[in-house]
Amino acid sequence: MANEENEKRLQAILDTAVEGIITIDEAGVMDSFNRAAELIFGYAASEVVGQNVKVLMPEPYRGEHDRYLGHYVETGQRKVIGIGREVVGRRKDGTEFPMDLSVSEVKVQGRRIFTGIVRDISERKRSERQLEDLARTLAEKNRELEAVVYVASHDLRSPLVNIQGFSAELRRACDRAHQILGDTSRPQVDREELKAVLSDDVSEALSFIQNGVTKMDSLLSGLLRFSRLGRAAIRIEPVDMEALLVVVVKSLDYQIQKGGAVVSVEASLPSCMGDRIQLNQVFTNLIDNALKYRHAEREPRIEIRGEVRGQETIYSVEDNGVGIAPQHQKKIFEIFHRLDPNGTEGEGLGLTIVQRVAERLHGRIWVESEVGKGSIFRLALPSVT
Ligand code: ADP
């Protein structure tokens, strides 16, 4: 009677415990499974008691467990027992989840029993991941903000300084013209001097002012485009990159023909996870650059390839253009950074946008290049699983 009473009391304690408590014998067979374990794994105790504890584990742990337990029983070497660690559990419905597991060992009447205490930590893991994502987004935002401050203080200032200087010049030239006009005692020949002031000084100052204003306008609209990009909604889904590149290459047909370029896309380019619209923009920018920064002495050849490497699918856009010196290879991704501002049209925003999109799609981009030979831009994106 006392024994039965004790057993009942013990069962009540086990069943009200918050943690899952499972006991197994030396062979790994379960002989008790409390209420919390039922809730965590989705099995009723009656379904699993008598079965090997392996059913609660996904592969590869499932296959290794016998060896594990046997090894311990034989050698006494501990890997989990008395230590506790984070492992992966498998519910009745086949889903897997992270859990904390601590195992202790007791000897009851010469028999060895292992008690496993488990706690489902999916929620904690999720919040940890959310926190990591948040920290990453914050770091990105911070970097963007720094870039904007830099641009506002350097790039936007230099056209302003020009506008200021040449406005003063213009004022002086106008004052001088007025002076000449107002001085009735001056002879007719002075009109020639006036003409010279108007056609040289005034017109030169005006064109510098106009250039400065155009430059500022393009910097400001670039900044606006960049800041909009951070807010644009993205939809991550499997993207058929082969089809996407057909569209991109077609839309660049004019530039390709004009440059006498050959663009080849590898057959059966792998798909990836991403946003169709944003990826279209990324590849348009990369191919457009490969066409723009061509080598003067040869026709551009651009090759696009892709390769699945586990979790990542890595695409490459390779050109035989001017190439980029090692010291500039990081800088070209910075906002408004251009290596030869007067050589080609552009605002130095394309690669900044490409990098920003890559980050938003949980990917990364980098360049490998040799001056005079060409460049390979590589873009890693999550693989389709
Ligand atoms: P933009 O083309 O408007 O200048 P990007 O941000 O696209 O702006 O590129 C920044 C700079 O990186 C370019 O000005 C150029 O100097 C360099 N660059 C980009 N792509 C290539 C390339 N494929 N080959 C050589 N240089 C390149």
Coordinates of C-alpha atoms and ligand atoms in Angstrom, one line a residue:
M1 CA 0.0 0.0 0.0
A2 CA 2.7 2.4 1.0
N3 CA 4.5 1.5 -2.2
E4 CA 1.5 2.3 -4.3
E5 CA 1.0 5.6 -2.4
N6 CA 4.6 6.5 -3.1
E7 CA 4.3 5.7 -6.7
K8 CA 1.2 7.9 -7.1
R9 CA 2.9 10.7 -5.3
L10 CA 5.9 10.4 -7.6
Q11 CA 3.8 10.3 -10.7
A12 CA 1.9 13.5 -9.5
I13 CA 5.2 15.3 -9.0
L14 CA 6.4 14.2 -12.5
D15 CA 3.2 15.2 -14.2
T16 CA 3.1 18.7 -12.7
A17 CA 6.7 19.4 -13.6
V18 CA 7.2 22.2 -16.1
E19 CA 10.0 20.4 -17.8
G20 CA 9.7 17.2 -19.8
I21 CA 11.0 14.3 -17.8
I22 CA 11.8 11.0 -19.6
T23 CA 13.5 8.0 -18.1
I24 CA 15.3 5.3 -20.1
D25 CA 17.2 2.1 -19.3
E26 CA 20.6 1.1 -20.4
A27 CA 19.4 0.1 -23.8
G28 CA 17.7 3.4 -24.4
V29 CA 14.2 2.1 -23.9
M30 CA 11.8 4.6 -22.3
D31 CA 10.0 3.6 -19.2
S32 CA 8.4 6.9 -18.2
F33 CA 7.3 10.0 -20.1
N34 CA 5.7 12.7 -18.0
R35 CA 2.8 15.1 -19.0
A36 CA 5.1 18.0 -20.0
A37 CA 7.1 15.6 -22.3
E38 CA 3.7 14.6 -23.9
L39 CA 3.0 18.3 -24.6
I40 CA 6.5 19.0 -26.0
F41 CA 6.8 15.9 -28.3
G42 CA 3.1 15.4 -29.1
Y43 CA 3.1 11.7 -28.1
A44 CA 1.0 10.2 -25.4
A45 CA 3.1 8.3 -22.8
S46 CA 1.4 5.1 -23.8
E47 CA 2.6 5.5 -27.3
V48 CA 6.3 5.8 -26.5
V49 CA 6.9 3.9 -23.2
G50 CA 8.6 0.7 -24.2
Q51 CA 10.1 2.3 -27.4
N52 CA 13.7 3.4 -27.9
V53 CA 14.3 7.1 -27.0
K54 CA 15.6 7.5 -30.6
V55 CA 12.1 8.2 -31.9
L56 CA 12.4 11.6 -30.2
M57 CA 15.5 12.5 -32.2
P58 CA 16.0 13.5 -35.8
E59 CA 18.8 12.1 -38.0
P60 CA 21.8 12.1 -37.6
Y61 CA 21.5 11.9 -33.8
R62 CA 19.0 9.1 -34.1
G63 CA 21.5 6.9 -35.8
E64 CA 24.2 7.8 -33.4
H65 CA 22.4 7.4 -30.1
D66 CA 22.9 3.6 -29.7
R67 CA 26.6 4.0 -30.2
Y68 CA 26.6 7.0 -27.8
L69 CA 24.8 5.1 -25.1
G70 CA 26.8 1.9 -25.6
H71 CA 30.0 3.9 -25.5
Y72 CA 29.1 5.4 -22.2
V73 CA 27.9 2.2 -20.6
E74 CA 31.2 0.6 -21.7
T75 CA 33.7 3.3 -21.0
G76 CA 31.9 5.7 -18.6
Q77 CA 32.9 8.6 -20.8
R78 CA 30.3 11.3 -20.6
K79 CA 29.1 13.5 -23.4
V80 CA 25.8 14.7 -22.1
I81 CA 25.3 13.1 -18.7
G82 CA 25.6 15.5 -15.9
I83 CA 26.6 18.2 -18.4
G84 CA 23.5 19.4 -20.2
R85 CA 23.4 20.9 -23.6
E86 CA 21.4 22.1 -26.5
V87 CA 20.2 19.5 -28.9
V88 CA 17.5 19.0 -31.5
G89 CA 14.2 17.1 -30.8
R90 CA 11.7 15.6 -33.2
R91 CA 7.9 15.8 -32.5
K92 CA 5.4 13.1 -33.4
D93 CA 4.4 15.2 -36.5
G94 CA 8.0 15.1 -37.7
T95 CA 8.8 18.7 -37.0
E96 CA 12.2 19.4 -35.3
F97 CA 12.9 21.9 -32.6
P98 CA 15.8 23.1 -30.4
M99 CA 15.8 21.9 -26.8
D100 CA 17.9 22.0 -23.7
L101 CA 18.7 18.6 -22.5
S102 CA 20.2 17.5 -19.2
V103 CA 20.7 13.9 -18.3
S104 CA 21.4 12.4 -15.0
E105 CA 22.1 8.8 -14.0
V106 CA 20.8 6.9 -11.0
K107 CA 21.2 3.3 -9.9
V108 CA 18.1 1.7 -8.6
Q109 CA 18.5 -1.8 -7.2
G110 CA 21.6 -2.4 -9.3
R111 CA 19.8 -1.2 -12.4
R112 CA 21.0 1.9 -14.2
I113 CA 18.4 4.5 -15.1
F114 CA 19.0 7.7 -17.1
T115 CA 16.7 10.6 -16.5
G116 CA 16.5 13.2 -19.2
I117 CA 15.1 16.7 -18.5
V118 CA 14.1 18.6 -21.6
R119 CA 12.9 22.1 -22.3
D120 CA 11.6 23.3 -25.6
I121 CA 13.6 26.5 -26.4
S122 CA 12.1 27.3 -29.8
E123 CA 10.7 30.5 -28.5
R124 CA 14.0 31.6 -26.9
K125 CA 15.8 30.7 -30.2
R126 CA 13.3 32.7 -32.2
S127 CA 13.7 35.8 -30.0
E128 CA 17.5 35.4 -30.2
R129 CA 17.3 35.3 -34.0
Q130 CA 15.0 38.3 -34.0
L131 CA 17.5 40.2 -31.9
E132 CA 20.3 39.2 -34.2
D133 CA 18.3 40.4 -37.2
L134 CA 17.5 43.6 -35.4
A135 CA 21.1 44.2 -34.5
R136 CA 22.1 43.6 -38.1
T137 CA 19.5 46.0 -39.5
L138 CA 20.6 48.6 -37.0
A139 CA 24.2 48.2 -38.0
E140 CA 23.2 48.6 -41.7
K141 CA 21.1 51.7 -40.9
N142 CA 24.0 53.1 -39.0
R143 CA 26.4 52.6 -41.9
E144 CA 23.9 54.2 -44.3
L145 CA 23.5 57.1 -42.0
E146 CA 27.2 57.6 -41.8
A147 CA 27.4 57.5 -45.6
V148 CA 24.7 60.1 -45.9
V149 CA 26.4 62.4 -43.3
Y150 CA 29.6 62.0 -45.3
V151 CA 27.9 62.8 -48.5
A152 CA 26.1 65.8 -47.1
S153 CA 29.4 67.2 -45.7
H154 CA 31.7 66.4 -48.7
D155 CA 30.0 65.7 -51.9
L156 CA 27.1 68.2 -51.5
R157 CA 29.5 70.9 -50.3
S158 CA 31.8 71.0 -53.3
P159 CA 29.2 72.0 -55.8
L160 CA 27.9 74.5 -53.3
V161 CA 31.3 76.1 -52.9
N162 CA 31.4 76.4 -56.7
I163 CA 28.0 77.9 -56.9
Q164 CA 28.9 80.4 -54.1
G165 CA 32.2 81.4 -55.8
F166 CA 30.9 81.9 -59.2
S167 CA 27.8 83.7 -58.0
A168 CA 30.1 86.3 -56.5
E169 CA 32.0 86.5 -59.8
L170 CA 28.8 87.0 -61.6
R171 CA 27.9 89.8 -59.3
R172 CA 31.2 91.5 -59.9
A173 CA 30.9 91.1 -63.7
C174 CA 27.4 92.6 -63.6
D175 CA 28.5 95.5 -61.5
R176 CA 31.2 96.2 -63.9
A177 CA 28.8 96.0 -66.9
H178 CA 26.5 98.5 -65.1
Q179 CA 29.4 100.8 -64.4
I180 CA 30.4 100.9 -68.1
L181 CA 26.8 101.4 -69.2
G182 CA 26.1 104.2 -66.7
D183 CA 29.2 106.1 -67.6
T184 CA 28.0 108.4 -70.4
S185 CA 31.4 110.1 -70.7
R186 CA 32.8 106.8 -71.9
P187 CA 33.4 106.4 -75.6
Q188 CA 31.7 103.9 -77.9
V189 CA 34.7 101.6 -77.9
D190 CA 33.9 100.6 -74.3
R191 CA 31.0 98.7 -75.6
E192 CA 33.5 96.2 -76.9
E193 CA 34.8 95.8 -73.3
L194 CA 31.2 95.3 -72.1
K195 CA 30.7 92.6 -74.7
A196 CA 33.8 90.8 -73.5
V197 CA 32.6 91.0 -69.9
L198 CA 29.2 89.5 -70.9
S199 CA 30.5 86.8 -73.2
D200 CA 33.4 85.6 -71.1
D201 CA 33.1 86.3 -67.4
V202 CA 29.3 86.2 -67.1
S203 CA 28.8 83.3 -69.4
E204 CA 31.6 81.3 -67.7
A205 CA 30.3 82.0 -64.2
L206 CA 26.8 81.0 -65.3
S207 CA 27.9 77.7 -66.8
F208 CA 29.8 76.8 -63.6
I209 CA 26.8 77.6 -61.5
Q210 CA 24.6 75.5 -63.8
N211 CA 27.0 72.6 -63.6
G212 CA 27.1 72.9 -59.8
V213 CA 23.3 72.9 -59.6
T214 CA 23.0 69.9 -61.9
K215 CA 25.5 68.0 -59.9
M216 CA 23.7 68.8 -56.6
D217 CA 20.4 67.9 -58.1
S218 CA 21.8 64.5 -59.2
L219 CA 23.4 63.9 -55.8
L220 CA 20.2 64.8 -54.0
S221 CA 18.0 62.6 -56.3
G222 CA 20.6 59.8 -55.8
L223 CA 20.3 60.1 -52.1
L224 CA 16.5 60.0 -52.3
R225 CA 16.6 56.9 -54.5
F226 CA 18.9 55.3 -52.0
S227 CA 16.8 56.1 -49.0
R228 CA 13.6 54.9 -50.9
L229 CA 15.3 51.6 -51.5
G230 CA 15.7 50.9 -47.8
R231 CA 11.9 51.2 -47.4
A232 CA 10.7 49.4 -50.6
A233 CA 8.8 46.3 -49.8
I234 CA 10.5 43.1 -50.8
R235 CA 9.0 39.6 -51.4
I236 CA 11.4 36.8 -51.0
E237 CA 10.5 33.7 -53.1
P238 CA 12.2 31.2 -55.4
V239 CA 13.4 33.1 -58.5
D240 CA 14.0 31.5 -61.8
M241 CA 17.3 33.3 -62.6
E242 CA 17.6 31.9 -66.1
A243 CA 14.3 33.5 -67.1
L244 CA 15.2 36.7 -65.2
L245 CA 18.5 37.0 -67.0
V246 CA 16.8 36.6 -70.4
V247 CA 14.7 39.7 -69.5
V248 CA 17.6 41.7 -68.2
V249 CA 19.9 40.9 -71.2
K250 CA 17.0 41.8 -73.6
S251 CA 16.4 45.1 -71.9
L252 CA 20.1 46.0 -72.3
D253 CA 20.1 45.0 -76.0
Y254 CA 20.7 48.6 -77.2
Q255 CA 23.8 49.1 -75.1
I256 CA 25.1 45.6 -75.9
Q257 CA 24.8 46.2 -79.7
K258 CA 26.2 49.6 -79.4
G259 CA 29.3 48.4 -77.5
G260 CA 29.8 45.4 -79.9
A261 CA 29.6 43.3 -76.7
V262 CA 29.0 39.6 -76.3
V263 CA 27.0 38.6 -73.3
S264 CA 26.7 34.9 -72.4
V265 CA 24.5 33.3 -69.7
E266 CA 25.5 29.8 -68.6
A267 CA 22.9 27.2 -69.5
S268 CA 20.6 26.0 -66.6
L269 CA 21.6 28.8 -64.3
P270 CA 20.4 27.8 -60.8
S271 CA 17.5 29.5 -59.1
C272 CA 17.7 31.2 -55.7
M273 CA 15.6 32.8 -53.0
G274 CA 15.1 36.5 -53.7
D275 CA 13.0 39.4 -54.9
R276 CA 12.5 39.3 -58.7
I277 CA 12.3 43.1 -59.1
Q278 CA 15.3 43.9 -57.0
L279 CA 17.4 41.1 -58.6
N280 CA 16.5 42.5 -62.0
Q281 CA 17.9 45.8 -60.9
V282 CA 21.1 44.2 -59.5
F283 CA 21.9 42.3 -62.6
T284 CA 21.0 45.3 -64.8
N285 CA 23.5 47.4 -62.8
L286 CA 26.3 44.8 -62.9
I287 CA 26.0 44.1 -66.7
D288 CA 25.6 47.8 -67.4
N289 CA 28.8 48.5 -65.5
A290 CA 30.6 45.7 -67.3
L291 CA 29.6 47.4 -70.6
K292 CA 30.6 50.9 -69.3
Y293 CA 33.9 50.1 -67.8
R294 CA 35.1 48.2 -70.9
H295 CA 38.7 48.1 -72.0
A296 CA 39.5 50.5 -74.9
E297 CA 41.4 47.9 -76.9
R298 CA 39.0 45.0 -77.0
E299 CA 35.3 44.2 -77.4
P300 CA 33.5 43.5 -74.1
R301 CA 32.9 39.9 -73.2
I302 CA 30.5 39.4 -70.3
E303 CA 29.8 35.9 -68.8
I304 CA 27.2 35.2 -66.2
R305 CA 27.4 31.9 -64.2
G306 CA 25.8 30.4 -61.1
E307 CA 26.6 27.6 -58.8
V308 CA 24.8 26.1 -55.8
R309 CA 27.1 25.7 -52.8
G310 CA 25.0 24.3 -50.0
Q311 CA 22.9 27.0 -48.4
E312 CA 24.2 29.6 -50.8
T313 CA 23.9 30.0 -54.5
I314 CA 26.7 32.1 -56.0
Y315 CA 26.4 34.0 -59.2
S316 CA 29.2 35.7 -61.1
V317 CA 29.3 38.5 -63.6
E318 CA 32.7 38.4 -65.3
D319 CA 34.0 41.0 -67.7
N320 CA 37.2 41.7 -69.6
G321 CA 37.1 45.4 -68.9
V322 CA 39.5 47.9 -67.3
G323 CA 39.6 46.1 -63.9
I324 CA 39.8 47.6 -60.5
A325 CA 42.9 48.0 -58.4
P326 CA 42.9 46.1 -55.0
Q327 CA 42.8 49.3 -52.9
H328 CA 39.6 50.4 -54.6
Q329 CA 37.7 47.1 -54.5
K330 CA 35.9 47.8 -51.3
K331 CA 35.4 51.5 -51.8
I332 CA 33.5 51.2 -55.1
F333 CA 30.5 49.9 -53.0
E334 CA 30.4 53.2 -51.1
I335 CA 27.8 55.8 -52.0
F336 CA 28.9 58.2 -54.8
H337 CA 32.4 56.6 -55.0
R338 CA 33.7 56.7 -58.6
L339 CA 37.1 55.9 -59.8
D340 CA 37.1 58.0 -62.9
P341 CA 34.4 60.7 -62.4
N342 CA 35.1 62.4 -65.7
G343 CA 35.7 59.4 -67.9
T344 CA 32.1 58.0 -67.9
E345 CA 28.5 58.9 -67.1
G346 CA 27.2 57.8 -63.8
E347 CA 26.6 58.9 -60.2
G348 CA 28.4 56.3 -58.2
L349 CA 25.2 54.8 -56.8
G350 CA 24.8 51.5 -58.8
L351 CA 27.0 49.3 -56.7
T352 CA 25.8 50.9 -53.4
I353 CA 22.3 49.9 -54.4
V354 CA 23.4 46.4 -55.5
Q355 CA 25.1 45.9 -52.1
R356 CA 22.1 47.2 -50.2
V357 CA 19.8 44.8 -52.1
A358 CA 22.1 41.9 -51.5
E359 CA 22.0 42.6 -47.8
R360 CA 18.3 42.9 -47.7
L361 CA 18.0 39.6 -49.5
H362 CA 20.3 38.0 -46.8
G363 CA 23.1 37.7 -49.4
R364 CA 26.5 39.4 -50.0
I365 CA 28.5 40.7 -52.9
W366 CA 32.2 41.2 -53.5
V367 CA 34.5 41.7 -56.4
E368 CA 37.7 40.0 -57.6
S369 CA 39.6 42.0 -60.2
E370 CA 42.9 42.7 -61.9
V371 CA 43.7 46.1 -63.5
G372 CA 43.8 45.8 -67.3
K373 CA 42.3 42.3 -67.3
G374 CA 38.8 42.5 -66.0
S375 CA 36.5 42.0 -63.0
I376 CA 34.3 39.3 -61.5
F377 CA 31.4 40.5 -59.4
R378 CA 30.1 37.6 -57.2
L379 CA 26.7 37.6 -55.6
A380 CA 25.8 35.0 -53.0
L381 CA 22.1 34.5 -52.2
P382 CA 20.2 31.9 -50.2
S383 CA 19.7 28.7 -52.1
V384 CA 16.2 27.3 -52.8
T385 CA 15.6 24.6 -50.2
Ligands
ADP1 P1 28.7 54.4 -61.5 O1 28.8 53.3 -62.5 O2 27.4 55.2 -61.6 O3 29.9 55.2 -61.3 P2 28.7 52.3 -59.5 O4 28.4 52.4 -58.1 O5 28.0 51.3 -60.3 O6 28.5 53.7 -60.1 O7 30.2 52.0 -59.6 C1 31.2 52.7 -58.9 C2 32.5 52.7 -59.5 O8 33.1 51.4 -59.6 C3 32.5 53.1 -61.0 O9 32.5 54.5 -61.1 C4 33.7 52.5 -61.6 O10 34.9 53.2 -61.3 C5 33.9 51.2 -60.8 N1 33.3 50.0 -61.4 C6 32.0 49.5 -61.3 N2 31.9 48.4 -62.1 C7 33.1 48.2 -62.7 C8 33.5 47.2 -63.7 N3 32.8 46.2 -64.1 N4 34.8 47.3 -64.1 C9 35.6 48.3 -63.7 N5 35.2 49.3 -62.8 C10 34.0 49.2 -62.3

